[in-house]
Amino acid sequence: MAATTPNWLRRSGTALGCVLILAWCLLPVVWIISLSFKSQIAITNGSPGFFPASGDFAGWANYRDVWDNDQFRRAIFNSIGISLIATLLSVAIATLAAYAIARLEFRGKKLVLSMALAFAMFPVVSLVGPLFDMWRTIGLYDSWPGLIIPYMSFTLPLAIWTLSAFFREIPWEMEQAAQVDGATSWQAFRRVIVPLAAPGVFTAAILTFFFAWNDFVFGISLTSTENARPIPASLSFFVGSDPFNRPASLLAAGAVISTIPIIVIVLLFQRKIVAGLTSGAVKG
């Protein structure tokens, strides 16, 4: 009979594994926060360690300097507006399209879903050149629609794929029961089906928003001014008094500020995000 592993040893191994994973994942976060509180002179001279020394500590000055920068505030405004519009449009269109795919039987339905997933996984870099020429020709270059449309071209197929799985797991009888009670097809969809698919809708919205907020390739390639340049691309244009010595402390502070909206969203909607990633609404 094989000997069993003691419980305390299993628990210790699990705890050690969790600590190692957390240390590996949080190391870049701790490092960039440390840089954001150091002075530029300390970084230039090579201040070691995570925590700045007393003479190297800049306090909140880096964050104030970044926030007082008009370029940074404009980039934050662009990212919020572009990401929200792309998210709302993608989720609204994907909800209707996914419902039709899940409920209707038509030839080539699996092909449509496969093509949607293939479009979502298409390399972003391969589209930058054609979009650059096209947007300059039709006047969408360096504008909000010039970024919203490419974002939707990647997030919409992924949202359709995600939501169609949720709609398929909702019992068809629930919609029929609502129609028997006098509800129209649109009322049954809006008041019965959509609330039941709320975890999937939240998951699609979060994935869409994250993609739009974190995008760098489209943001730096399809903009030339601060009119529509989002925050990831705008950070790459931050320069100090010396163009050959980038203000690393200010860049770190800007990166931390730009990460705060993502952290807030995750903390506020973590239960719905987990529910959307681990379940599929109601199973019949």
GROMACS .gro file of N, CA, C and O in nm, residues 9-104:
model
  384
    9LEU      N    1   0.232   1.863   0.470
    9LEU     CA    2   0.328   1.876   0.361
    9LEU      C    3   0.259   1.925   0.234
    9LEU      O    4   0.313   2.009   0.160
   10ARG      N    5   0.137   1.876   0.208
   10ARG     CA    6   0.063   1.923   0.091
   10ARG      C    7   0.028   2.070   0.105
   10ARG      O    8   0.039   2.147   0.009
   11ARG      N    9  -0.016   2.110   0.225
   11ARG     CA   10  -0.051   2.250   0.246
   11ARG      C   11   0.072   2.339   0.233
   11ARG      O   12   0.064   2.450   0.176
   12SER      N   13   0.185   2.292   0.285
   12SER     CA   14   0.307   2.371   0.275
   12SER      C   15   0.351   2.385   0.130
   12SER      O   16   0.393   2.493   0.086
   13GLY      N   17   0.339   2.277   0.053
   13GLY     CA   18   0.375   2.285  -0.089
   13GLY      C   19   0.284   2.378  -0.166
   13GLY      O   20   0.330   2.456  -0.252
   14THR      N   21   0.153   2.374  -0.135
   14THR     CA   22   0.059   2.464  -0.202
   14THR      C   23   0.088   2.609  -0.168
   14THR      O   24   0.087   2.698  -0.255
   15ALA      N   25   0.114   2.635  -0.039
   15ALA     CA   26   0.144   2.773   0.004
   15ALA      C   27   0.273   2.822  -0.061
   15ALA      O   28   0.280   2.938  -0.107
   16LEU      N   29   0.375   2.737  -0.067
   16LEU     CA   30   0.500   2.777  -0.129
   16LEU      C   31   0.482   2.806  -0.277
   16LEU      O   32   0.535   2.904  -0.331
   17GLY      N   33   0.402   2.722  -0.346
   17GLY     CA   34   0.376   2.746  -0.487
   17GLY      C   35   0.303   2.878  -0.510
   17GLY      O   36   0.335   2.953  -0.603
   18CYS      N   37   0.204   2.908  -0.424
   18CYS     CA   38   0.131   3.034  -0.438
   18CYS      C   39   0.222   3.154  -0.415
   18CYS      O   40   0.213   3.255  -0.486
   19VAL      N   41   0.311   3.142  -0.315
   19VAL     CA   42   0.403   3.253  -0.288
   19VAL      C   43   0.497   3.275  -0.405
   19VAL      O   44   0.523   3.390  -0.445
   20LEU      N   45   0.548   3.169  -0.465
   20LEU     CA   46   0.639   3.183  -0.578
   20LEU      C   47   0.567   3.245  -0.699
   20LEU      O   48   0.623   3.329  -0.769
   21ILE      N   49   0.444   3.201  -0.724
   21ILE     CA   50   0.368   3.257  -0.837
   21ILE      C   51   0.339   3.405  -0.814
   21ILE      O   52   0.354   3.487  -0.906
   22LEU      N   53   0.298   3.442  -0.692
   22LEU     CA   54   0.271   3.582  -0.662
   22LEU      C   55   0.397   3.666  -0.674
   22LEU      O   56   0.394   3.779  -0.726
   23ALA      N   57   0.510   3.614  -0.624
   23ALA     CA   58   0.635   3.689  -0.634
   23ALA      C   59   0.675   3.710  -0.779
   23ALA      O   60   0.719   3.819  -0.818
   24TRP      N   61   0.658   3.607  -0.862
   24TRP     CA   62   0.692   3.619  -1.003
   24TRP      C   63   0.601   3.719  -1.075
   24TRP      O   64   0.647   3.798  -1.159
   25CYS      N   65   0.472   3.719  -1.043
   25CYS     CA   66   0.377   3.807  -1.110
   25CYS      C   67   0.386   3.951  -1.060
   25CYS      O   68   0.369   4.046  -1.138
   26LEU      N   69   0.412   3.968  -0.930
   26LEU     CA   70   0.413   4.102  -0.872
   26LEU      C   71   0.547   4.170  -0.878
   26LEU      O   72   0.555   4.291  -0.848
   27LEU      N   73   0.653   4.100  -0.915
   27LEU     CA   74   0.786   4.162  -0.920
   27LEU      C   75   0.790   4.282  -1.014
   27LEU      O   76   0.840   4.389  -0.975
   28PRO      N   77   0.739   4.275  -1.138
   28PRO     CA   78   0.740   4.395  -1.224
   28PRO      C   79   0.657   4.509  -1.168
   28PRO      O   80   0.694   4.626  -1.185
   29VAL      N   81   0.546   4.477  -1.101
   29VAL     CA   82   0.460   4.581  -1.046
   29VAL      C   83   0.532   4.655  -0.933
   29VAL      O   84   0.534   4.779  -0.927
   30VAL      N   85   0.594   4.578  -0.843
   30VAL     CA   86   0.668   4.640  -0.733
   30VAL      C   87   0.785   4.723  -0.786
   30VAL      O   88   0.814   4.832  -0.737
   31TRP      N   89   0.850   4.673  -0.890
   31TRP     CA   90   0.965   4.743  -0.945
   31TRP      C   91   0.925   4.877  -1.007
   31TRP      O   92   0.991   4.979  -0.985
   32ILE      N   93   0.817   4.880  -1.084
   32ILE     CA   94   0.777   5.005  -1.149
   32ILE      C   95   0.722   5.104  -1.047
   32ILE      O   96   0.741   5.227  -1.062
   33ILE      N   97   0.656   5.056  -0.942
   33ILE     CA   98   0.612   5.147  -0.835
   33ILE      C   99   0.733   5.207  -0.764
   33ILE      O  100   0.736   5.326  -0.731
   34SER      N  101   0.836   5.124  -0.742
   34SER     CA  102   0.959   5.175  -0.681
   34SER      C  103   1.023   5.283  -0.767
   34SER      O  104   1.067   5.387  -0.716
   35LEU      N  105   1.030   5.260  -0.898
   35LEU     CA  106   1.088   5.361  -0.987
   35LEU      C  107   1.008   5.491  -0.984
   35LEU      O  108   1.065   5.600  -0.996
   36SER      N  109   0.875   5.480  -0.970
   36SER     CA  110   0.792   5.600  -0.974
   36SER      C  111   0.815   5.690  -0.854
   36SER      O  112   0.781   5.809  -0.859
   37PHE      N  113   0.869   5.638  -0.745
   37PHE     CA  114   0.896   5.719  -0.627
   37PHE      C  115   1.042   5.763  -0.616
   37PHE      O  116   1.077   5.831  -0.520
   38LYS      N  117   1.124   5.725  -0.711
   38LYS     CA  118   1.264   5.765  -0.709
   38LYS      C  119   1.283   5.893  -0.791
   38LYS      O  120   1.207   5.921  -0.884
   39SER      N  121   1.385   5.969  -0.755
   39SER     CA  122   1.417   6.088  -0.832
   39SER      C  123   1.490   6.048  -0.960
   39SER      O  124   1.548   5.939  -0.970
   40GLN      N  125   1.485   6.137  -1.058
   40GLN     CA  126   1.551   6.107  -1.185
   40GLN      C  127   1.702   6.095  -1.168
   40GLN      O  128   1.767   6.014  -1.234
   41ILE      N  129   1.759   6.174  -1.077
   41ILE     CA  130   1.904   6.167  -1.054
   41ILE      C  131   1.941   6.031  -0.997
   41ILE      O  132   2.043   5.971  -1.035
   42ALA      N  133   1.858   5.979  -0.906
   42ALA     CA  134   1.886   5.848  -0.847
   42ALA      C  135   1.883   5.739  -0.952
   42ALA      O  136   1.966   5.648  -0.952
   43ILE      N  137   1.787   5.747  -1.044
   43ILE     CA  138   1.778   5.644  -1.149
   43ILE      C  139   1.896   5.656  -1.245
   43ILE      O  140   1.953   5.556  -1.288
   44THR      N  141   1.934   5.780  -1.278
   44THR     CA  142   2.047   5.799  -1.368
   44THR      C  143   2.176   5.746  -1.307
   44THR      O  144   2.260   5.686  -1.376
   45ASN      N  145   2.192   5.766  -1.175
   45ASN     CA  146   2.313   5.718  -1.107
   45ASN      C  147   2.307   5.570  -1.074
   45ASN      O  148   2.406   5.514  -1.025
   46GLY      N  149   2.194   5.506  -1.096
   46GLY     CA  150   2.182   5.363  -1.072
   46GLY      C  151   2.154   5.329  -0.927
   46GLY      O  152   2.232   5.258  -0.863
   47SER      N  153   2.044   5.382  -0.874
   47SER     CA  154   2.006   5.352  -0.735
   47SER      C  155   1.957   5.208  -0.725
   47SER      O  156   1.858   5.171  -0.788
   48PRO      N  157   2.023   5.122  -0.646
   48PRO     CA  158   1.981   4.981  -0.638
   48PRO      C  159   1.865   4.963  -0.541
   48PRO      O  160   1.834   5.049  -0.460
   49GLY      N  161   1.804   4.845  -0.548
   49GLY     CA  162   1.700   4.808  -0.452
   49GLY      C  163   1.562   4.854  -0.493
   49GLY      O  164   1.544   4.942  -0.577
   50PHE      N  165   1.462   4.792  -0.430
   50PHE     CA  166   1.324   4.827  -0.458
   50PHE      C  167   1.285   4.958  -0.392
   50PHE      O  168   1.211   5.037  -0.449
   51PHE      N  169   1.331   4.979  -0.271
   51PHE     CA  170   1.287   5.095  -0.194
   51PHE      C  171   1.393   5.204  -0.203
   51PHE      O  172   1.510   5.181  -0.173
   52PRO      N  173   1.353   5.325  -0.244
   52PRO     CA  174   1.451   5.432  -0.259
   52PRO      C  175   1.506   5.479  -0.125
   52PRO      O  176   1.436   5.478  -0.024
   53ALA      N  177   1.633   5.517  -0.126
   53ALA     CA  178   1.694   5.570  -0.006
   53ALA      C  179   1.637   5.710   0.023
   53ALA      O  180   1.566   5.768  -0.059
   54SER      N  181   1.673   5.762   0.140
   54SER     CA  182   1.617   5.891   0.181
   54SER      C  183   1.654   6.002   0.084
   54SER      O  184   1.572   6.089   0.053
   55GLY      N  185   1.775   5.999   0.031
   55GLY     CA  186   1.816   6.103  -0.062
   55GLY      C  187   1.764   6.082  -0.202
   55GLY      O  188   1.767   6.175  -0.284
   56ASP      N  189   1.718   5.960  -0.232
   56ASP     CA  190   1.668   5.929  -0.366
   56ASP      C  191   1.516   5.934  -0.375
   56ASP      O  192   1.460   5.913  -0.483
   57PHE      N  193   1.449   5.959  -0.264
   57PHE     CA  194   1.303   5.954  -0.261
   57PHE      C  195   1.245   6.085  -0.313
   57PHE      O  196   1.275   6.193  -0.261
   58ALA      N  197   1.162   6.075  -0.417
   58ALA     CA  198   1.101   6.195  -0.476
   58ALA      C  199   0.960   6.217  -0.426
   58ALA      O  200   0.899   6.320  -0.456
   59GLY      N  201   0.906   6.121  -0.351
   59GLY     CA  202   0.770   6.135  -0.300
   59GLY      C  203   0.667   6.134  -0.412
   59GLY      O  204   0.679   6.061  -0.511
   60TRP      N  205   0.566   6.219  -0.396
   60TRP     CA  206   0.458   6.227  -0.494
   60TRP      C  207   0.486   6.330  -0.603
   60TRP      O  208   0.397   6.360  -0.684
   61ALA      N  209   0.606   6.383  -0.605
   61ALA     CA  210   0.639   6.486  -0.703
   61ALA      C  211   0.629   6.433  -0.846
   61ALA      O  212   0.583   6.504  -0.936
   62ASN      N  213   0.673   6.310  -0.867
   62ASN     CA  214   0.665   6.253  -1.002
   62ASN      C  215   0.521   6.241  -1.049
   62ASN      O  216   0.490   6.270  -1.166
   63TYR      N  217   0.433   6.200  -0.959
   63TYR     CA  218   0.292   6.186  -0.996
   63TYR      C  219   0.229   6.323  -1.024
   63TYR      O  220   0.148   6.337  -1.117
   64ARG      N  221   0.266   6.423  -0.944
   64ARG     CA  222   0.213   6.558  -0.970
   64ARG      C  223   0.263   6.612  -1.104
   64ARG      O  224   0.187   6.672  -1.181
   65ASP      N  225   0.392   6.589  -1.133
   65ASP     CA  226   0.448   6.639  -1.259
   65ASP      C  227   0.382   6.572  -1.379
   65ASP      O  228   0.355   6.637  -1.481
   66VAL      N  229   0.356   6.442  -1.367
   66VAL     CA  230   0.291   6.371  -1.478
   66VAL      C  231   0.149   6.419  -1.498
   66VAL      O  232   0.104   6.444  -1.611
   67TRP      N  233   0.076   6.434  -1.387
   67TRP     CA  234  -0.064   6.475  -1.399
   67TRP      C  235  -0.077   6.619  -1.448
   67TRP      O  236  -0.176   6.654  -1.512
   68ASP      N  237   0.020   6.702  -1.418
   68ASP     CA  238   0.017   6.841  -1.466
   68ASP      C  239   0.054   6.852  -1.613
   68ASP      O  240   0.044   6.961  -1.670
   69ASN      N  241   0.097   6.744  -1.672
   69ASN     CA  242   0.134   6.745  -1.813
   69ASN      C  243   0.008   6.738  -1.899
   69ASN      O  244  -0.071   6.644  -1.888
   70ASP      N  245  -0.013   6.838  -1.984
   70ASP     CA  246  -0.132   6.840  -2.070
   70ASP      C  247  -0.135   6.722  -2.166
   70ASP      O  248  -0.243   6.670  -2.198
   71GLN      N  249  -0.019   6.679  -2.212
   71GLN     CA  250  -0.013   6.565  -2.303
   71GLN      C  251  -0.065   6.439  -2.235
   71GLN      O  252  -0.141   6.362  -2.295
   72PHE      N  253  -0.030   6.419  -2.109
   72PHE     CA  254  -0.074   6.300  -2.037
   72PHE      C  255  -0.224   6.304  -2.011
   72PHE      O  256  -0.294   6.204  -2.030
   73ARG      N  257  -0.275   6.419  -1.967
   73ARG     CA  258  -0.419   6.428  -1.940
   73ARG      C  259  -0.501   6.408  -2.067
   73ARG      O  260  -0.607   6.345  -2.065
   74ARG      N  261  -0.453   6.461  -2.178
   74ARG     CA  262  -0.524   6.441  -2.304
   74ARG      C  263  -0.522   6.294  -2.344
   74ARG      O  264  -0.623   6.240  -2.395
   75ALA      N  265  -0.410   6.226  -2.321
   75ALA     CA  266  -0.401   6.084  -2.355
   75ALA      C  267  -0.496   6.001  -2.270
   75ALA      O  268  -0.559   5.906  -2.319
   76ILE      N  269  -0.508   6.035  -2.142
   76ILE     CA  270  -0.602   5.964  -2.054
   76ILE      C  271  -0.745   5.984  -2.104
   76ILE      O  272  -0.825   5.889  -2.109
   77PHE      N  273  -0.778   6.106  -2.141
   77PHE     CA  274  -0.912   6.135  -2.193
   77PHE      C  275  -0.938   6.056  -2.321
   77PHE      O  276  -1.047   5.999  -2.339
   78ASN      N  277  -0.839   6.050  -2.410
   78ASN     CA  278  -0.855   5.973  -2.534
   78ASN      C  279  -0.876   5.825  -2.506
   78ASN      O  280  -0.963   5.761  -2.566
   79SER      N  281  -0.796   5.770  -2.416
   79SER     CA  282  -0.808   5.627  -2.386
   79SER      C  283  -0.943   5.594  -2.325
   79SER      O  284  -1.006   5.492  -2.362
   80ILE      N  285  -0.991   5.677  -2.234
   80ILE     CA  286  -1.121   5.651  -2.171
   80ILE      C  287  -1.232   5.658  -2.275
   80ILE      O  288  -1.318   5.568  -2.283
   81GLY      N  289  -1.233   5.763  -2.356
   81GLY     CA  290  -1.339   5.778  -2.455
   81GLY      C  291  -1.337   5.669  -2.561
   81GLY      O  292  -1.441   5.608  -2.591
   82ILE      N  293  -1.220   5.642  -2.618
   82ILE     CA  294  -1.210   5.542  -2.724
   82ILE      C  295  -1.242   5.403  -2.671
   82ILE      O  296  -1.315   5.326  -2.735
   83SER      N  297  -1.192   5.371  -2.553
   83SER     CA  298  -1.215   5.237  -2.496
   83SER      C  299  -1.362   5.216  -2.463
   83SER      O  300  -1.418   5.108  -2.489
   84LEU      N  301  -1.428   5.317  -2.405
   84LEU     CA  302  -1.569   5.302  -2.370
   84LEU      C  303  -1.657   5.290  -2.494
   84LEU      O  304  -1.747   5.205  -2.499
   85ILE      N  305  -1.630   5.372  -2.595
   85ILE     CA  306  -1.712   5.365  -2.717
   85ILE      C  307  -1.692   5.230  -2.787
   85ILE      O  308  -1.790   5.166  -2.831
   86ALA      N  309  -1.567   5.186  -2.799
   86ALA     CA  310  -1.541   5.057  -2.862
   86ALA      C  311  -1.606   4.943  -2.784
   86ALA      O  312  -1.659   4.847  -2.843
   87THR      N  313  -1.605   4.952  -2.651
   87THR     CA  314  -1.664   4.847  -2.568
   87THR      C  315  -1.816   4.844  -2.584
   87THR      O  316  -1.875   4.737  -2.603
   88LEU      N  317  -1.880   4.960  -2.577
   88LEU     CA  318  -2.027   4.965  -2.589
   88LEU      C  319  -2.074   4.916  -2.726
   88LEU      O  320  -2.169   4.836  -2.735
   89LEU      N  321  -2.009   4.961  -2.832
   89LEU     CA  322  -2.049   4.918  -2.966
   89LEU      C  323  -2.025   4.768  -2.986
   89LEU      O  324  -2.110   4.698  -3.041
   90SER      N  325  -1.910   4.720  -2.942
   90SER     CA  326  -1.877   4.579  -2.961
   90SER      C  327  -1.974   4.489  -2.886
   90SER      O  328  -2.023   4.389  -2.940
   91VAL      N  329  -2.002   4.523  -2.761
   91VAL     CA  330  -2.090   4.439  -2.680
   91VAL      C  331  -2.233   4.443  -2.733
   91VAL      O  332  -2.301   4.339  -2.739
   92ALA      N  333  -2.280   4.560  -2.774
   92ALA     CA  334  -2.416   4.570  -2.826
   92ALA      C  335  -2.433   4.489  -2.954
   92ALA      O  336  -2.529   4.412  -2.969
   93ILE      N  337  -2.340   4.503  -3.047
   93ILE     CA  338  -2.349   4.428  -3.173
   93ILE      C  339  -2.327   4.280  -3.150
   93ILE      O  340  -2.396   4.194  -3.207
   94ALA      N  341  -2.229   4.246  -3.065
   94ALA     CA  342  -2.199   4.106  -3.039
   94ALA      C  343  -2.315   4.035  -2.970
   94ALA      O  344  -2.339   3.916  -2.995
   95THR      N  345  -2.387   4.106  -2.883
   95THR     CA  346  -2.501   4.044  -2.815
   95THR      C  347  -2.608   4.002  -2.914
   95THR      O  348  -2.660   3.889  -2.908
   96LEU      N  349  -2.642   4.090  -3.007
   96LEU     CA  350  -2.743   4.056  -3.107
   96LEU      C  351  -2.694   3.947  -3.202
   96LEU      O  352  -2.768   3.853  -3.234
   97ALA      N  353  -2.569   3.959  -3.247
   97ALA     CA  354  -2.515   3.859  -3.340
   97ALA      C  355  -2.502   3.722  -3.274
   97ALA      O  356  -2.536   3.619  -3.333
   98ALA      N  357  -2.453   3.718  -3.151
   98ALA     CA  358  -2.437   3.591  -3.081
   98ALA      C  359  -2.570   3.525  -3.053
   98ALA      O  360  -2.584   3.402  -3.061
   99TYR      N  361  -2.672   3.605  -3.021
   99TYR     CA  362  -2.805   3.549  -2.997
   99TYR      C  363  -2.859   3.484  -3.125
   99TYR      O  364  -2.917   3.375  -3.121
  100ALA      N  365  -2.840   3.552  -3.238
  100ALA     CA  366  -2.888   3.496  -3.365
  100ALA      C  367  -2.813   3.367  -3.399
  100ALA      O  368  -2.873   3.270  -3.446
  101ILE      N  369  -2.683   3.366  -3.375
  101ILE     CA  370  -2.604   3.245  -3.405
  101ILE      C  371  -2.645   3.130  -3.314
  101ILE      O  372  -2.653   3.014  -3.357
  102ALA      N  373  -2.673   3.161  -3.189
  102ALA     CA  374  -2.708   3.055  -3.094
  102ALA      C  375  -2.848   3.000  -3.116
  102ALA      O  376  -2.872   2.880  -3.095
  103ARG      N  377  -2.941   3.084  -3.160
  103ARG     CA  378  -3.080   3.042  -3.169
  103ARG      C  379  -3.122   2.995  -3.308
  103ARG      O  380  -3.211   2.912  -3.321
  104LEU      N  381  -3.059   3.048  -3.411
  104LEU     CA  382  -3.100   3.015  -3.547
  104LEU      C  383  -3.014   2.903  -3.604
  104LEU      O  384  -2.895   2.892  -3.574
   0.00000   0.00000   0.00000
